[in-house]
């Protein structure tokens, strides 16, 4: 998931599974106040989880950016904090987050065709909040039963968390090329490079 990517140098927030199989989150921008833009380690701040994810399994991933200090970020896998210690934080601690553009799911890399890479898996139930979820809220979501519903309150995932949900794409349409945003913002998405017939998967975490 990329939020706020405009072109080759502006990435904003990037929540991903890296090439080694670790869940990881980055912010991209300037290499300090008034600095340059780019895609090097000097233009980003990163945090990764502790465990390599296995192929052909469903995972519940939650990336929490509490502030602009990467050591305060948390990567949860199946509701558990996967703190990997100081070695999990990399990049430039002075990075200034910049985002001003479109957002993408399932796609990462530069905007030039030679560098594009895609997530080779199945994604559903994508949510974006404008507040940092705490550990209890994340565990509450994971343990709330299936199918997951980010609009449904539970013991620790309450009205404040639901109100902070600024984007929610269950991706359960099963037809067409539009994915509906069920949040109050109604930022519907469009599937690209997608054949309308026969491309939707019937696989879910609860089937």
JSON list of C-alpha atoms in Angstrom, two decimals:
[
{"chain": "A", "resi": 1, "resn": "UNK", "atom": "CA", "xyz": [0.00, 0.00, 0.00]},
{"chain": "A", "resi": 2, "resn": "UNK", "atom": "CA", "xyz": [1.41, 3.36, -1.04]},
{"chain": "A", "resi": 3, "resn": "UNK", "atom": "CA", "xyz": [-0.17, 6.60, 0.13]},
{"chain": "A", "resi": 4, "resn": "UNK", "atom": "CA", "xyz": [0.66, 9.84, -1.64]},
{"chain": "A", "resi": 5, "resn": "UNK", "atom": "CA", "xyz": [2.93, 8.80, -4.49]},
{"chain": "A", "resi": 6, "resn": "UNK", "atom": "CA", "xyz": [3.18, 11.44, -7.21]},
{"chain": "A", "resi": 7, "resn": "UNK", "atom": "CA", "xyz": [6.13, 10.40, -9.32]},
{"chain": "A", "resi": 8, "resn": "UNK", "atom": "CA", "xyz": [9.57, 8.88, -9.26]},
{"chain": "A", "resi": 9, "resn": "UNK", "atom": "CA", "xyz": [10.76, 10.72, -6.17]},
{"chain": "A", "resi": 10, "resn": "UNK", "atom": "CA", "xyz": [7.71, 11.21, -3.95]},
{"chain": "A", "resi": 11, "resn": "UNK", "atom": "CA", "xyz": [6.53, 8.08, -2.15]},
{"chain": "A", "resi": 12, "resn": "UNK", "atom": "CA", "xyz": [4.84, 9.25, 1.04]},
{"chain": "A", "resi": 13, "resn": "UNK", "atom": "CA", "xyz": [3.98, 6.21, 3.17]},
{"chain": "A", "resi": 14, "resn": "UNK", "atom": "CA", "xyz": [4.77, 2.72, 1.89]},
{"chain": "A", "resi": 15, "resn": "UNK", "atom": "CA", "xyz": [3.55, -0.37, 3.81]},
{"chain": "A", "resi": 16, "resn": "UNK", "atom": "CA", "xyz": [4.83, -3.53, 2.18]},
{"chain": "A", "resi": 17, "resn": "UNK", "atom": "CA", "xyz": [6.37, -6.99, 2.35]},
{"chain": "A", "resi": 18, "resn": "UNK", "atom": "CA", "xyz": [9.99, -6.58, 1.32]},
{"chain": "A", "resi": 19, "resn": "UNK", "atom": "CA", "xyz": [11.94, -8.83, -1.04]},
{"chain": "A", "resi": 20, "resn": "UNK", "atom": "CA", "xyz": [13.26, -10.91, 1.89]},
{"chain": "A", "resi": 21, "resn": "UNK", "atom": "CA", "xyz": [9.73, -11.59, 3.14]},
{"chain": "A", "resi": 22, "resn": "UNK", "atom": "CA", "xyz": [9.65, -9.19, 6.10]},
{"chain": "A", "resi": 23, "resn": "UNK", "atom": "CA", "xyz": [6.69, -6.87, 6.63]},
{"chain": "A", "resi": 24, "resn": "UNK", "atom": "CA", "xyz": [8.11, -3.34, 6.48]},
{"chain": "A", "resi": 25, "resn": "UNK", "atom": "CA", "xyz": [6.92, 0.26, 6.48]},
{"chain": "A", "resi": 26, "resn": "UNK", "atom": "CA", "xyz": [8.67, 3.34, 5.11]},
{"chain": "A", "resi": 27, "resn": "UNK", "atom": "CA", "xyz": [8.12, 7.05, 4.84]},
{"chain": "A", "resi": 28, "resn": "UNK", "atom": "CA", "xyz": [9.78, 8.89, 1.96]},
{"chain": "A", "resi": 29, "resn": "UNK", "atom": "CA", "xyz": [10.43, 12.58, 1.44]},
{"chain": "A", "resi": 30, "resn": "UNK", "atom": "CA", "xyz": [13.15, 15.14, 1.86]},
{"chain": "A", "resi": 31, "resn": "UNK", "atom": "CA", "xyz": [16.49, 14.24, 3.44]},
{"chain": "A", "resi": 32, "resn": "UNK", "atom": "CA", "xyz": [15.96, 16.87, 6.13]},
{"chain": "A", "resi": 33, "resn": "UNK", "atom": "CA", "xyz": [14.14, 20.21, 6.20]},
{"chain": "A", "resi": 34, "resn": "UNK", "atom": "CA", "xyz": [14.79, 22.02, 2.93]},
{"chain": "A", "resi": 35, "resn": "UNK", "atom": "CA", "xyz": [16.68, 19.01, 1.56]},
{"chain": "A", "resi": 36, "resn": "UNK", "atom": "CA", "xyz": [16.44, 17.09, -1.68]},
{"chain": "A", "resi": 37, "resn": "UNK", "atom": "CA", "xyz": [13.95, 14.43, -2.70]},
{"chain": "A", "resi": 38, "resn": "UNK", "atom": "CA", "xyz": [14.88, 10.94, -3.79]},
{"chain": "A", "resi": 39, "resn": "UNK", "atom": "CA", "xyz": [14.55, 7.22, -3.17]},
{"chain": "A", "resi": 40, "resn": "UNK", "atom": "CA", "xyz": [17.84, 6.45, -1.46]},
{"chain": "A", "resi": 41, "resn": "UNK", "atom": "CA", "xyz": [18.26, 5.41, 2.17]},
{"chain": "A", "resi": 42, "resn": "UNK", "atom": "CA", "xyz": [18.99, 9.07, 2.86]},
{"chain": "A", "resi": 43, "resn": "UNK", "atom": "CA", "xyz": [15.46, 9.99, 1.75]},
{"chain": "A", "resi": 44, "resn": "UNK", "atom": "CA", "xyz": [13.50, 7.48, 3.78]},
{"chain": "A", "resi": 45, "resn": "UNK", "atom": "CA", "xyz": [12.87, 6.20, 7.28]},
{"chain": "A", "resi": 46, "resn": "UNK", "atom": "CA", "xyz": [12.01, 2.50, 7.72]},
{"chain": "A", "resi": 47, "resn": "UNK", "atom": "CA", "xyz": [10.94, -0.10, 10.24]},
{"chain": "A", "resi": 48, "resn": "UNK", "atom": "CA", "xyz": [10.49, -3.82, 9.66]},
{"chain": "A", "resi": 49, "resn": "UNK", "atom": "CA", "xyz": [8.96, -6.69, 11.58]},
{"chain": "A", "resi": 50, "resn": "UNK", "atom": "CA", "xyz": [10.89, -9.52, 13.18]},
{"chain": "A", "resi": 51, "resn": "UNK", "atom": "CA", "xyz": [9.68, -12.53, 11.23]},
{"chain": "A", "resi": 52, "resn": "UNK", "atom": "CA", "xyz": [9.87, -13.59, 7.60]},
{"chain": "A", "resi": 53, "resn": "UNK", "atom": "CA", "xyz": [6.39, -14.38, 6.30]},
{"chain": "A", "resi": 54, "resn": "UNK", "atom": "CA", "xyz": [5.82, -17.80, 4.76]},
{"chain": "A", "resi": 55, "resn": "UNK", "atom": "CA", "xyz": [4.28, -18.10, 1.29]},
{"chain": "A", "resi": 56, "resn": "UNK", "atom": "CA", "xyz": [0.78, -19.47, 0.69]},
{"chain": "A", "resi": 57, "resn": "UNK", "atom": "CA", "xyz": [-0.58, -18.36, 4.07]},
{"chain": "A", "resi": 58, "resn": "UNK", "atom": "CA", "xyz": [-2.96, -15.57, 5.07]},
{"chain": "A", "resi": 59, "resn": "UNK", "atom": "CA", "xyz": [-1.59, -12.94, 7.45]},
{"chain": "A", "resi": 60, "resn": "UNK", "atom": "CA", "xyz": [-3.21, -10.06, 9.29]},
{"chain": "A", "resi": 61, "resn": "UNK", "atom": "CA", "xyz": [-0.71, -7.18, 9.00]},
{"chain": "A", "resi": 62, "resn": "UNK", "atom": "CA", "xyz": [-1.01, -3.87, 10.84]},
{"chain": "A", "resi": 63, "resn": "UNK", "atom": "CA", "xyz": [1.51, -1.07, 10.42]},
{"chain": "A", "resi": 64, "resn": "UNK", "atom": "CA", "xyz": [1.32, 1.66, 13.09]},
{"chain": "A", "resi": 65, "resn": "UNK", "atom": "CA", "xyz": [3.17, 4.95, 12.61]},
{"chain": "A", "resi": 66, "resn": "UNK", "atom": "CA", "xyz": [2.73, 6.65, 15.97]},
{"chain": "A", "resi": 67, "resn": "UNK", "atom": "CA", "xyz": [4.91, 9.67, 15.09]},
{"chain": "A", "resi": 68, "resn": "UNK", "atom": "CA", "xyz": [7.84, 10.52, 12.86]},
{"chain": "A", "resi": 69, "resn": "UNK", "atom": "CA", "xyz": [10.38, 8.56, 14.92]},
{"chain": "A", "resi": 70, "resn": "UNK", "atom": "CA", "xyz": [10.82, 5.12, 13.34]},
{"chain": "A", "resi": 71, "resn": "UNK", "atom": "CA", "xyz": [11.76, 3.44, 16.62]},
{"chain": "A", "resi": 72, "resn": "UNK", "atom": "CA", "xyz": [8.22, 4.25, 17.82]},
{"chain": "A", "resi": 73, "resn": "UNK", "atom": "CA", "xyz": [6.57, 2.49, 14.90]},
{"chain": "A", "resi": 74, "resn": "UNK", "atom": "CA", "xyz": [5.11, -0.98, 15.29]},
{"chain": "A", "resi": 75, "resn": "UNK", "atom": "CA", "xyz": [4.61, -3.83, 12.82]},
{"chain": "A", "resi": 76, "resn": "UNK", "atom": "CA", "xyz": [2.00, -6.34, 13.97]},
{"chain": "A", "resi": 77, "resn": "UNK", "atom": "CA", "xyz": [1.57, -9.81, 12.48]},
{"chain": "A", "resi": 78, "resn": "UNK", "atom": "CA", "xyz": [-1.65, -11.64, 13.39]},
{"chain": "A", "resi": 79, "resn": "UNK", "atom": "CA", "xyz": [-2.24, -9.19, 16.22]},
{"chain": "A", "resi": 80, "resn": "UNK", "atom": "CA", "xyz": [1.21, -9.60, 17.78]},
{"chain": "A", "resi": 81, "resn": "UNK", "atom": "CA", "xyz": [3.86, -6.89, 18.07]},
{"chain": "A", "resi": 82, "resn": "UNK", "atom": "CA", "xyz": [6.87, -8.21, 16.12]},
{"chain": "A", "resi": 83, "resn": "UNK", "atom": "CA", "xyz": [9.45, -5.86, 17.63]},
{"chain": "A", "resi": 84, "resn": "UNK", "atom": "CA", "xyz": [12.80, -6.64, 16.03]},
{"chain": "A", "resi": 85, "resn": "UNK", "atom": "CA", "xyz": [14.77, -4.17, 18.14]},
{"chain": "A", "resi": 86, "resn": "UNK", "atom": "CA", "xyz": [17.03, -1.37, 17.00]},
{"chain": "A", "resi": 87, "resn": "UNK", "atom": "CA", "xyz": [18.30, -3.34, 14.02]},
{"chain": "A", "resi": 88, "resn": "UNK", "atom": "CA", "xyz": [14.87, -3.09, 12.42]},
{"chain": "A", "resi": 89, "resn": "UNK", "atom": "CA", "xyz": [15.09, 0.69, 12.04]},
{"chain": "A", "resi": 90, "resn": "UNK", "atom": "CA", "xyz": [16.99, 2.07, 9.07]},
{"chain": "A", "resi": 91, "resn": "UNK", "atom": "CA", "xyz": [17.32, 5.08, 6.81]},
{"chain": "A", "resi": 92, "resn": "UNK", "atom": "CA", "xyz": [17.62, 8.73, 7.71]},
{"chain": "A", "resi": 93, "resn": "UNK", "atom": "CA", "xyz": [16.07, 9.77, 11.03]},
{"chain": "A", "resi": 94, "resn": "UNK", "atom": "CA", "xyz": [15.73, 13.34, 9.70]},
{"chain": "A", "resi": 95, "resn": "UNK", "atom": "CA", "xyz": [13.52, 12.39, 6.75]},
{"chain": "A", "resi": 96, "resn": "UNK", "atom": "CA", "xyz": [10.66, 14.84, 6.18]},
{"chain": "A", "resi": 97, "resn": "UNK", "atom": "CA", "xyz": [7.51, 13.00, 5.11]},
{"chain": "A", "resi": 98, "resn": "UNK", "atom": "CA", "xyz": [6.13, 14.30, 1.82]},
{"chain": "A", "resi": 99, "resn": "UNK", "atom": "CA", "xyz": [3.04, 13.07, 0.02]},
{"chain": "A", "resi": 100, "resn": "UNK", "atom": "CA", "xyz": [0.93, 14.74, -2.60]},
{"chain": "A", "resi": 101, "resn": "UNK", "atom": "CA", "xyz": [-0.64, 12.39, -5.06]},
{"chain": "A", "resi": 102, "resn": "UNK", "atom": "CA", "xyz": [-2.32, 9.09, -5.73]},
{"chain": "A", "resi": 103, "resn": "UNK", "atom": "CA", "xyz": [-2.30, 5.89, -3.70]},
{"chain": "A", "resi": 104, "resn": "UNK", "atom": "CA", "xyz": [-1.84, 2.29, -4.79]},
{"chain": "A", "resi": 105, "resn": "UNK", "atom": "CA", "xyz": [-2.43, -1.23, -3.49]},
{"chain": "A", "resi": 106, "resn": "UNK", "atom": "CA", "xyz": [-0.46, -4.23, -4.62]},
{"chain": "A", "resi": 107, "resn": "UNK", "atom": "CA", "xyz": [2.12, -2.19, -6.53]},
{"chain": "A", "resi": 108, "resn": "UNK", "atom": "CA", "xyz": [5.50, -0.85, -5.53]},
{"chain": "A", "resi": 109, "resn": "UNK", "atom": "CA", "xyz": [8.62, 0.52, -7.11]},
{"chain": "A", "resi": 110, "resn": "UNK", "atom": "CA", "xyz": [9.34, 3.48, -9.36]},
{"chain": "A", "resi": 111, "resn": "UNK", "atom": "CA", "xyz": [6.91, 4.80, -11.91]},
{"chain": "A", "resi": 112, "resn": "UNK", "atom": "CA", "xyz": [9.13, 3.81, -14.82]},
{"chain": "A", "resi": 113, "resn": "UNK", "atom": "CA", "xyz": [8.05, 0.49, -16.32]},
{"chain": "A", "resi": 114, "resn": "UNK", "atom": "CA", "xyz": [11.48, -1.13, -16.02]},
{"chain": "A", "resi": 115, "resn": "UNK", "atom": "CA", "xyz": [11.44, -0.93, -12.22]},
{"chain": "A", "resi": 116, "resn": "UNK", "atom": "CA", "xyz": [7.83, -1.84, -11.42]},
{"chain": "A", "resi": 117, "resn": "UNK", "atom": "CA", "xyz": [7.16, -4.71, -9.06]},
{"chain": "A", "resi": 118, "resn": "UNK", "atom": "CA", "xyz": [3.86, -6.17, -7.94]},
{"chain": "A", "resi": 119, "resn": "UNK", "atom": "CA", "xyz": [2.66, -8.09, -4.92]},
{"chain": "A", "resi": 120, "resn": "UNK", "atom": "CA", "xyz": [2.28, -11.72, -6.00]},
{"chain": "A", "resi": 121, "resn": "UNK", "atom": "CA", "xyz": [-0.53, -12.63, -3.65]},
{"chain": "A", "resi": 122, "resn": "UNK", "atom": "CA", "xyz": [-4.10, -11.97, -2.54]},
{"chain": "A", "resi": 123, "resn": "UNK", "atom": "CA", "xyz": [-5.14, -8.88, -0.58]},
{"chain": "A", "resi": 124, "resn": "UNK", "atom": "CA", "xyz": [-8.38, -8.00, 1.17]},
{"chain": "A", "resi": 125, "resn": "UNK", "atom": "CA", "xyz": [-9.67, -5.90, 4.08]},
{"chain": "A", "resi": 126, "resn": "UNK", "atom": "CA", "xyz": [-7.41, -2.85, 3.68]},
{"chain": "A", "resi": 127, "resn": "UNK", "atom": "CA", "xyz": [-7.93, 0.00, 6.14]},
{"chain": "A", "resi": 128, "resn": "UNK", "atom": "CA", "xyz": [-6.25, 3.35, 6.78]},
{"chain": "A", "resi": 129, "resn": "UNK", "atom": "CA", "xyz": [-6.73, 5.29, 10.01]},
{"chain": "A", "resi": 130, "resn": "UNK", "atom": "CA", "xyz": [-5.74, 8.85, 10.92]},
{"chain": "A", "resi": 131, "resn": "UNK", "atom": "CA", "xyz": [-4.71, 7.81, 14.43]},
{"chain": "A", "resi": 132, "resn": "UNK", "atom": "CA", "xyz": [-2.26, 5.26, 15.78]},
{"chain": "A", "resi": 133, "resn": "UNK", "atom": "CA", "xyz": [-4.06, 2.11, 16.92]},
{"chain": "A", "resi": 134, "resn": "UNK", "atom": "CA", "xyz": [-2.81, 0.79, 20.25]},
{"chain": "A", "resi": 135, "resn": "UNK", "atom": "CA", "xyz": [-1.94, -2.84, 20.95]},
{"chain": "A", "resi": 136, "resn": "UNK", "atom": "CA", "xyz": [-5.36, -3.67, 22.41]},
{"chain": "A", "resi": 137, "resn": "UNK", "atom": "CA", "xyz": [-7.17, -2.27, 19.37]},
{"chain": "A", "resi": 138, "resn": "UNK", "atom": "CA", "xyz": [-4.99, -4.27, 16.98]},
{"chain": "A", "resi": 139, "resn": "UNK", "atom": "CA", "xyz": [-5.48, -7.47, 18.98]},
{"chain": "A", "resi": 140, "resn": "UNK", "atom": "CA", "xyz": [-9.19, -6.73, 19.16]},
{"chain": "A", "resi": 141, "resn": "UNK", "atom": "CA", "xyz": [-9.41, -6.48, 15.38]},
{"chain": "A", "resi": 142, "resn": "UNK", "atom": "CA", "xyz": [-7.49, -9.70, 14.87]},
{"chain": "A", "resi": 143, "resn": "UNK", "atom": "CA", "xyz": [-9.52, -11.65, 17.43]},
{"chain": "A", "resi": 144, "resn": "UNK", "atom": "CA", "xyz": [-12.90, -10.21, 16.45]},
{"chain": "A", "resi": 145, "resn": "UNK", "atom": "CA", "xyz": [-13.80, -13.13, 14.25]},
{"chain": "A", "resi": 146, "resn": "UNK", "atom": "CA", "xyz": [-14.17, -13.66, 10.53]},
{"chain": "A", "resi": 147, "resn": "UNK", "atom": "CA", "xyz": [-15.07, -12.18, 8.18]},
{"chain": "A", "resi": 148, "resn": "UNK", "atom": "CA", "xyz": [-13.33, -9.05, 9.42]},
{"chain": "A", "resi": 149, "resn": "UNK", "atom": "CA", "xyz": [-15.34, -5.81, 9.52]},
{"chain": "A", "resi": 150, "resn": "UNK", "atom": "CA", "xyz": [-13.41, -2.63, 10.28]},
{"chain": "A", "resi": 151, "resn": "UNK", "atom": "CA", "xyz": [-16.68, -0.73, 10.80]},
{"chain": "A", "resi": 152, "resn": "UNK", "atom": "CA", "xyz": [-17.76, -3.05, 13.61]},
{"chain": "A", "resi": 153, "resn": "UNK", "atom": "CA", "xyz": [-16.88, -2.11, 17.19]},
{"chain": "A", "resi": 154, "resn": "UNK", "atom": "CA", "xyz": [-15.55, -4.61, 19.71]},
{"chain": "A", "resi": 155, "resn": "UNK", "atom": "CA", "xyz": [-14.31, -4.51, 23.29]},
{"chain": "A", "resi": 156, "resn": "UNK", "atom": "CA", "xyz": [-11.04, -2.68, 22.52]},
{"chain": "A", "resi": 157, "resn": "UNK", "atom": "CA", "xyz": [-11.77, -1.48, 18.99]},
{"chain": "A", "resi": 158, "resn": "UNK", "atom": "CA", "xyz": [-14.30, 1.17, 19.85]},
{"chain": "A", "resi": 159, "resn": "UNK", "atom": "CA", "xyz": [-16.09, 4.18, 18.35]},
{"chain": "A", "resi": 160, "resn": "UNK", "atom": "CA", "xyz": [-12.93, 6.29, 18.37]},
{"chain": "A", "resi": 161, "resn": "UNK", "atom": "CA", "xyz": [-11.11, 3.78, 16.18]},
{"chain": "A", "resi": 162, "resn": "UNK", "atom": "CA", "xyz": [-14.06, 3.39, 13.82]},
{"chain": "A", "resi": 163, "resn": "UNK", "atom": "CA", "xyz": [-14.36, 7.19, 13.51]},
{"chain": "A", "resi": 164, "resn": "UNK", "atom": "CA", "xyz": [-10.64, 7.41, 12.67]},
{"chain": "A", "resi": 165, "resn": "UNK", "atom": "CA", "xyz": [-11.05, 5.02, 9.71]},
{"chain": "A", "resi": 166, "resn": "UNK", "atom": "CA", "xyz": [-10.47, 7.28, 6.69]},
{"chain": "A", "resi": 167, "resn": "UNK", "atom": "CA", "xyz": [-10.27, 4.53, 4.08]},
{"chain": "A", "resi": 168, "resn": "UNK", "atom": "CA", "xyz": [-11.69, 0.99, 4.06]},
{"chain": "A", "resi": 169, "resn": "UNK", "atom": "CA", "xyz": [-11.59, -1.35, 1.08]},
{"chain": "A", "resi": 170, "resn": "UNK", "atom": "CA", "xyz": [-12.86, -4.89, 1.88]},
{"chain": "A", "resi": 171, "resn": "UNK", "atom": "CA", "xyz": [-12.32, -5.82, -1.78]},
{"chain": "A", "resi": 172, "resn": "UNK", "atom": "CA", "xyz": [-15.16, -8.31, -1.82]},
{"chain": "A", "resi": 173, "resn": "UNK", "atom": "CA", "xyz": [-16.98, -7.08, -4.95]},
{"chain": "A", "resi": 174, "resn": "UNK", "atom": "CA", "xyz": [-16.21, -10.29, -6.91]},
{"chain": "A", "resi": 175, "resn": "UNK", "atom": "CA", "xyz": [-16.96, -8.52, -10.19]},
{"chain": "A", "resi": 176, "resn": "UNK", "atom": "CA", "xyz": [-16.09, -5.41, -12.12]},
{"chain": "A", "resi": 177, "resn": "UNK", "atom": "CA", "xyz": [-13.02, -3.20, -11.85]},
{"chain": "A", "resi": 178, "resn": "UNK", "atom": "CA", "xyz": [-14.08, -0.84, -9.04]},
{"chain": "A", "resi": 179, "resn": "UNK", "atom": "CA", "xyz": [-13.30, -1.47, -5.37]},
{"chain": "A", "resi": 180, "resn": "UNK", "atom": "CA", "xyz": [-15.54, 0.46, -3.01]},
{"chain": "A", "resi": 181, "resn": "UNK", "atom": "CA", "xyz": [-14.30, 2.53, -0.09]},
{"chain": "A", "resi": 182, "resn": "UNK", "atom": "CA", "xyz": [-16.70, 1.84, 2.79]},
{"chain": "A", "resi": 183, "resn": "UNK", "atom": "CA", "xyz": [-15.41, 4.73, 4.89]},
{"chain": "A", "resi": 184, "resn": "UNK", "atom": "CA", "xyz": [-17.24, 8.05, 4.93]},
{"chain": "A", "resi": 185, "resn": "UNK", "atom": "CA", "xyz": [-14.74, 9.43, 2.40]},
{"chain": "A", "resi": 186, "resn": "UNK", "atom": "CA", "xyz": [-15.89, 7.13, -0.43]},
{"chain": "A", "resi": 187, "resn": "UNK", "atom": "CA", "xyz": [-12.53, 7.08, -2.21]},
{"chain": "A", "resi": 188, "resn": "UNK", "atom": "CA", "xyz": [-13.33, 4.21, -4.53]},
{"chain": "A", "resi": 189, "resn": "UNK", "atom": "CA", "xyz": [-10.43, 2.51, -6.30]},
{"chain": "A", "resi": 190, "resn": "UNK", "atom": "CA", "xyz": [-10.01, 1.31, -9.87]},
{"chain": "A", "resi": 191, "resn": "UNK", "atom": "CA", "xyz": [-8.34, -1.97, -10.74]},
{"chain": "A", "resi": 192, "resn": "UNK", "atom": "CA", "xyz": [-5.80, -1.56, -13.53]},
{"chain": "A", "resi": 193, "resn": "UNK", "atom": "CA", "xyz": [-4.31, -4.20, -15.83]},
{"chain": "A", "resi": 194, "resn": "UNK", "atom": "CA", "xyz": [-7.20, -6.37, -14.75]},
{"chain": "A", "resi": 195, "resn": "UNK", "atom": "CA", "xyz": [-9.46, -8.52, -16.89]},
{"chain": "A", "resi": 196, "resn": "UNK", "atom": "CA", "xyz": [-13.03, -8.10, -15.65]},
{"chain": "A", "resi": 197, "resn": "UNK", "atom": "CA", "xyz": [-13.93, -11.73, -16.24]},
{"chain": "A", "resi": 198, "resn": "UNK", "atom": "CA", "xyz": [-12.29, -14.51, -14.25]},
{"chain": "A", "resi": 199, "resn": "UNK", "atom": "CA", "xyz": [-9.72, -12.52, -12.27]},
{"chain": "A", "resi": 200, "resn": "UNK", "atom": "CA", "xyz": [-11.44, -12.23, -8.89]},
{"chain": "A", "resi": 201, "resn": "UNK", "atom": "CA", "xyz": [-10.26, -14.83, -6.37]},
{"chain": "A", "resi": 202, "resn": "UNK", "atom": "CA", "xyz": [-12.72, -16.79, -4.25]},
{"chain": "A", "resi": 203, "resn": "UNK", "atom": "CA", "xyz": [-10.06, -17.50, -1.62]},
{"chain": "A", "resi": 204, "resn": "UNK", "atom": "CA", "xyz": [-10.57, -15.81, 1.76]},
{"chain": "A", "resi": 205, "resn": "UNK", "atom": "CA", "xyz": [-8.98, -16.17, 5.22]},
{"chain": "A", "resi": 206, "resn": "UNK", "atom": "CA", "xyz": [-12.18, -17.83, 6.44]},
{"chain": "A", "resi": 207, "resn": "UNK", "atom": "CA", "xyz": [-12.68, -20.36, 3.66]}
]
